[in-house]
Structures are given as C-alpha cells and as structure tokens.
Amino acid sequence: DGGITQSPKYLFRKEGQNVTLSCEQNLNHDAMYWYRQDPGQGLRLIYYSQIVNDFQKGDIAEGYSVSREKKESFPLTVTSAQKNPTAFYLCAITWGQGPFGYTFGSGTRLTVV
Amino acid sequence: AQSVTQLDSQVPVFEEAPVELRCNYSSSVSVYLFWYVQYPNQGLQLLLKYLSGSTLVKGINGFEAEFNKSQTSFHLRKPSVHISDTAEYFCAVSDLNAGNMLTFGGGTRLMVKP
C-alpha cells in the first residue's frame, strides 16, 4: 500500500470493549484520515489530523477517539460508546496543502461478536 | 459545503461492452477531481485525477474521464470492460478552499458479466 500499513486486517470485539486500530506510514506525509465504510454507503469521515499533536472531528466522531503523538502513527480507538461499530475502517494519508489526493491503507474489518 | 453525486449506485454491463460511470459535483470554484477504485476488502486505489490542463484525463487500466466545467461533471469511461474491472468506483473532489481534503461520492458498483 505504498508505505501505509493498517493492522490488523480483521478484528473481532466483544460488546462493551474498546479496541484500537493501527495506522502507520513511512512516507513522511503530514495529513492522516480515518474513514468508516458500511455496505452501500460510501466513505464517512471519522477524524483527521493535519499535524502532530492536533486532530479534528469529522462527520461521525461520536464513539471514537484518536491520537497523533508521532507523524508516522494515527491510531483509532473504537470505544464502547460506539453503538454500531461493525464496519470496514480505512486510513488515508496525504501531504502538504495541495490537491495531491489520498493514499489509502488496505483497511481493517471490525466485527462485534 | 461541497457535494459529489454519483448518479448510479450499480451499473451492470457485459464483458467487452463500453461503460460510463457518472459523477457530478457542486462546487463553483476551481476544483480538483479524482476517481478511485476499490476491490473487495481492499483500500482505494487512485485511477486518475484532473488538476488542470486538458479536460480529457487518462488513467490506469484503460480508464479515462472528461472534465466538463459547464456541466460540473467528471464522468469515467472505458471503451471495453473486463471481468476484472468489477469493483466499486468512487469520485472525489477538492477545491482551493479545502486544502488537501477530499469529498467523496457515494460510490458506484460496476458489475461486469461474462
């Protein structure tokens, strides 16, 4: 995936548990994004970060949390407050402020059991 | 706020037939346009992008798209599809006010039949 790694690829969580999804990049890109994808619904923005130690809520941030302590890493925690967490989660990166488009990770499929 | 509309949620087509996937956007300022493809259980891959210049943009896998400013459209075309083109396709847009952020359409599932 061109220097962006999401792990794990599949994740199972029991109801009431928090779980953290990993997104790591080695391309020295500034901006990182988390999207949620449900069947037939396209991409919905959860959180994004333009620089280290700063992040912004997207359209569906409730029940999620993030951190950006290092440029290379932008982990997403799905908390027990997220009522319907089963989905496919995608991380994306881009650099600078120009229209360079995104590079996506391969995704993590989270299933609540 | 920008919006991107992909007019067809599903497009069934026979192998070797031509296909057009439609995309319209709402922004009236200068825009940058992208098409991505997603195969099952994978991330999105960039197919092509329009930043400036020629309105006909060629991408990977034989796809091309035409930017039409007056109609605010960026339709994706391929003259002859293969079974392997079966995937979800997403149109995305950014403008000068958005910095590096993209707004995505809802996606179109292309289903190529033998």
PDB file of C-alpha atoms in Angstrom, chain A residues 17-106:
ATOM      1  CA  GLN A  17     -14.917  -3.454  24.871  1.00  0.00           C
ATOM      2  CA  ASN A  18     -12.680  -0.751  23.488  1.00  0.00           C
ATOM      3  CA  VAL A  19     -10.469  -1.683  20.570  1.00  0.00           C
ATOM      4  CA  THR A  20      -7.650   0.174  18.806  1.00  0.00           C
ATOM      5  CA  LEU A  21      -6.948   0.082  15.085  1.00  0.00           C
ATOM      6  CA  SER A  22      -3.450   0.878  13.905  1.00  0.00           C
ATOM      7  CA  CYS A  23      -2.419   3.118  11.002  1.00  0.00           C
ATOM      8  CA  GLU A  24       1.298   3.639  10.343  1.00  0.00           C
ATOM      9  CA  GLN A  25       3.025   5.403   7.452  1.00  0.00           C
ATOM     10  CA  ASN A  26       6.635   5.832   6.387  1.00  0.00           C
ATOM     11  CA  LEU A  27       6.101   8.398   3.630  1.00  0.00           C
ATOM     12  CA  ASN A  28       6.574  11.442   5.864  1.00  0.00           C
ATOM     13  CA  HIS A  29       3.079  12.672   4.946  1.00  0.00           C
ATOM     14  CA  ASP A  30       1.566  15.389   7.085  1.00  0.00           C
ATOM     15  CA  ALA A  31      -2.141  14.607   6.999  1.00  0.00           C
ATOM     16  CA  MET A  32      -3.856  11.406   8.075  1.00  0.00           C
ATOM     17  CA  TYR A  33      -7.540  10.490   7.945  1.00  0.00           C
ATOM     18  CA  TRP A  34      -9.859   7.792   9.268  1.00  0.00           C
ATOM     19  CA  TYR A  35     -12.954   6.754   7.335  1.00  0.00           C
ATOM     20  CA  ARG A  36     -15.708   4.313   8.071  1.00  0.00           C
ATOM     21  CA  GLN A  37     -17.309   2.333   5.249  1.00  0.00           C
ATOM     22  CA  ASP A  38     -20.587   0.467   5.521  1.00  0.00           C
ATOM     23  CA  PRO A  39     -22.104  -1.621   2.708  1.00  0.00           C
ATOM     24  CA  GLY A  40     -23.569   0.615   0.022  1.00  0.00           C
ATOM     25  CA  GLN A  41     -22.829   3.813   1.980  1.00  0.00           C
ATOM     26  CA  GLY A  42     -19.555   5.133   0.685  1.00  0.00           C
ATOM     27  CA  LEU A  43     -16.950   6.720   2.961  1.00  0.00           C
ATOM     28  CA  ARG A  44     -17.707   8.716   6.101  1.00  0.00           C
ATOM     29  CA  LEU A  45     -15.004  10.777   7.784  1.00  0.00           C
ATOM     30  CA  ILE A  46     -14.384   9.983  11.462  1.00  0.00           C
ATOM     31  CA  TYR A  47     -11.303  12.035  12.396  1.00  0.00           C
ATOM     32  CA  TYR A  48      -8.386  13.686  10.667  1.00  0.00           C
ATOM     33  CA  SER A  49      -5.044  15.184  11.619  1.00  0.00           C
ATOM     34  CA  GLN A  50      -3.070  17.739   9.630  1.00  0.00           C
ATOM     35  CA  ILE A  51      -0.068  17.926  12.001  1.00  0.00           C
ATOM     36  CA  VAL A  52       1.365  16.141  15.008  1.00  0.00           C
ATOM     37  CA  ASN A  53      -0.462  16.694  18.301  1.00  0.00           C
ATOM     38  CA  ASP A  54      -3.519  18.093  16.561  1.00  0.00           C
ATOM     39  CA  PHE A  55      -6.643  16.420  15.197  1.00  0.00           C
ATOM     40  CA  GLN A  56     -10.163  17.367  14.201  1.00  0.00           C
ATOM     41  CA  LYS A  57     -13.531  15.646  14.346  1.00  0.00           C
ATOM     42  CA  GLY A  58     -15.107  14.520  11.125  1.00  0.00           C
ATOM     43  CA  ASP A  59     -18.755  13.850  10.399  1.00  0.00           C
ATOM     44  CA  ILE A  60     -19.187  10.792  12.647  1.00  0.00           C
ATOM     45  CA  ALA A  61     -16.689  11.186  15.515  1.00  0.00           C
ATOM     46  CA  GLU A  62     -19.027  10.106  18.325  1.00  0.00           C
ATOM     47  CA  GLY A  63     -17.852   6.886  19.953  1.00  0.00           C
ATOM     48  CA  TYR A  64     -14.339   7.163  18.511  1.00  0.00           C
ATOM     49  CA  SER A  65     -11.069   8.668  19.729  1.00  0.00           C
ATOM     50  CA  VAL A  66      -7.662   9.261  18.149  1.00  0.00           C
ATOM     51  CA  SER A  67      -4.178  10.474  18.978  1.00  0.00           C
ATOM     52  CA  ARG A  68      -1.324  11.873  16.880  1.00  0.00           C
ATOM     53  CA  GLU A  69       1.762  11.741  19.058  1.00  0.00           C
ATOM     54  CA  LYS A  70       4.065  10.885  16.161  1.00  0.00           C
ATOM     55  CA  LYS A  71       3.937  11.862  12.499  1.00  0.00           C
ATOM     56  CA  GLU A  72       4.054   8.216  11.474  1.00  0.00           C
ATOM     57  CA  SER A  73       1.127   6.984  13.548  1.00  0.00           C
ATOM     58  CA  PHE A  74      -2.582   7.802  13.854  1.00  0.00           C
ATOM     59  CA  PRO A  75      -4.353   5.096  15.888  1.00  0.00           C
ATOM     60  CA  LEU A  76      -8.144   4.968  16.088  1.00  0.00           C
ATOM     61  CA  THR A  77      -9.892   3.677  19.205  1.00  0.00           C
ATOM     62  CA  VAL A  78     -13.433   2.414  18.839  1.00  0.00           C
ATOM     63  CA  THR A  79     -14.954   2.842  22.270  1.00  0.00           C
ATOM     64  CA  SER A  80     -17.859   1.057  23.910  1.00  0.00           C
ATOM     65  CA  ALA A  81     -19.887   4.226  23.300  1.00  0.00           C
ATOM     66  CA  GLN A  82     -19.974   3.456  19.573  1.00  0.00           C
ATOM     67  CA  LYS A  83     -23.340   1.753  19.195  1.00  0.00           C
ATOM     68  CA  ASN A  84     -22.784   0.085  15.864  1.00  0.00           C
ATOM     69  CA  PRO A  85     -19.055  -0.429  15.358  1.00  0.00           C
ATOM     70  CA  THR A  86     -19.154  -3.292  12.863  1.00  0.00           C
ATOM     71  CA  ALA A  87     -17.728  -1.794   9.664  1.00  0.00           C
ATOM     72  CA  PHE A  88     -14.721  -1.546   7.379  1.00  0.00           C
ATOM     73  CA  TYR A  89     -12.274   1.133   8.530  1.00  0.00           C
ATOM     74  CA  LEU A  90      -9.909   2.884   6.148  1.00  0.00           C
ATOM     75  CA  CYS A  91      -6.920   5.073   6.914  1.00  0.00           C
ATOM     76  CA  ALA A  92      -5.627   7.552   4.331  1.00  0.00           C
ATOM     77  CA  ILE A  93      -2.677   9.914   4.092  1.00  0.00           C
ATOM     78  CA  THR A  94      -1.690  12.913   2.030  1.00  0.00           C
ATOM     79  CA  TRP A  95       0.982  15.568   2.169  1.00  0.00           C
ATOM     80  CA  GLY A  96       1.037  19.306   2.042  1.00  0.00           C
ATOM     81  CA  GLN A  97      -1.896  21.569   1.352  1.00  0.00           C
ATOM     82  CA  GLY A  98      -2.237  20.876  -2.335  1.00  0.00           C
ATOM     83  CA  PRO A  99      -4.589  18.636  -4.308  1.00  0.00           C
ATOM     84  CA  PHE A 100      -2.430  15.554  -4.217  1.00  0.00           C
ATOM     85  CA  GLY A 101      -5.145  13.052  -3.471  1.00  0.00           C
ATOM     86  CA  TYR A 102      -5.015  10.374  -0.836  1.00  0.00           C
ATOM     87  CA  THR A 103      -3.113   7.132  -0.459  1.00  0.00           C
ATOM     88  CA  PHE A 104      -5.210   4.552   1.345  1.00  0.00           C
ATOM     89  CA  GLY A 105      -4.330   1.665   3.587  1.00  0.00           C
ATOM     90  CA  SER A 106      -5.771  -1.783   2.952  1.00  0.00           C
TER      91      SER A 106
END
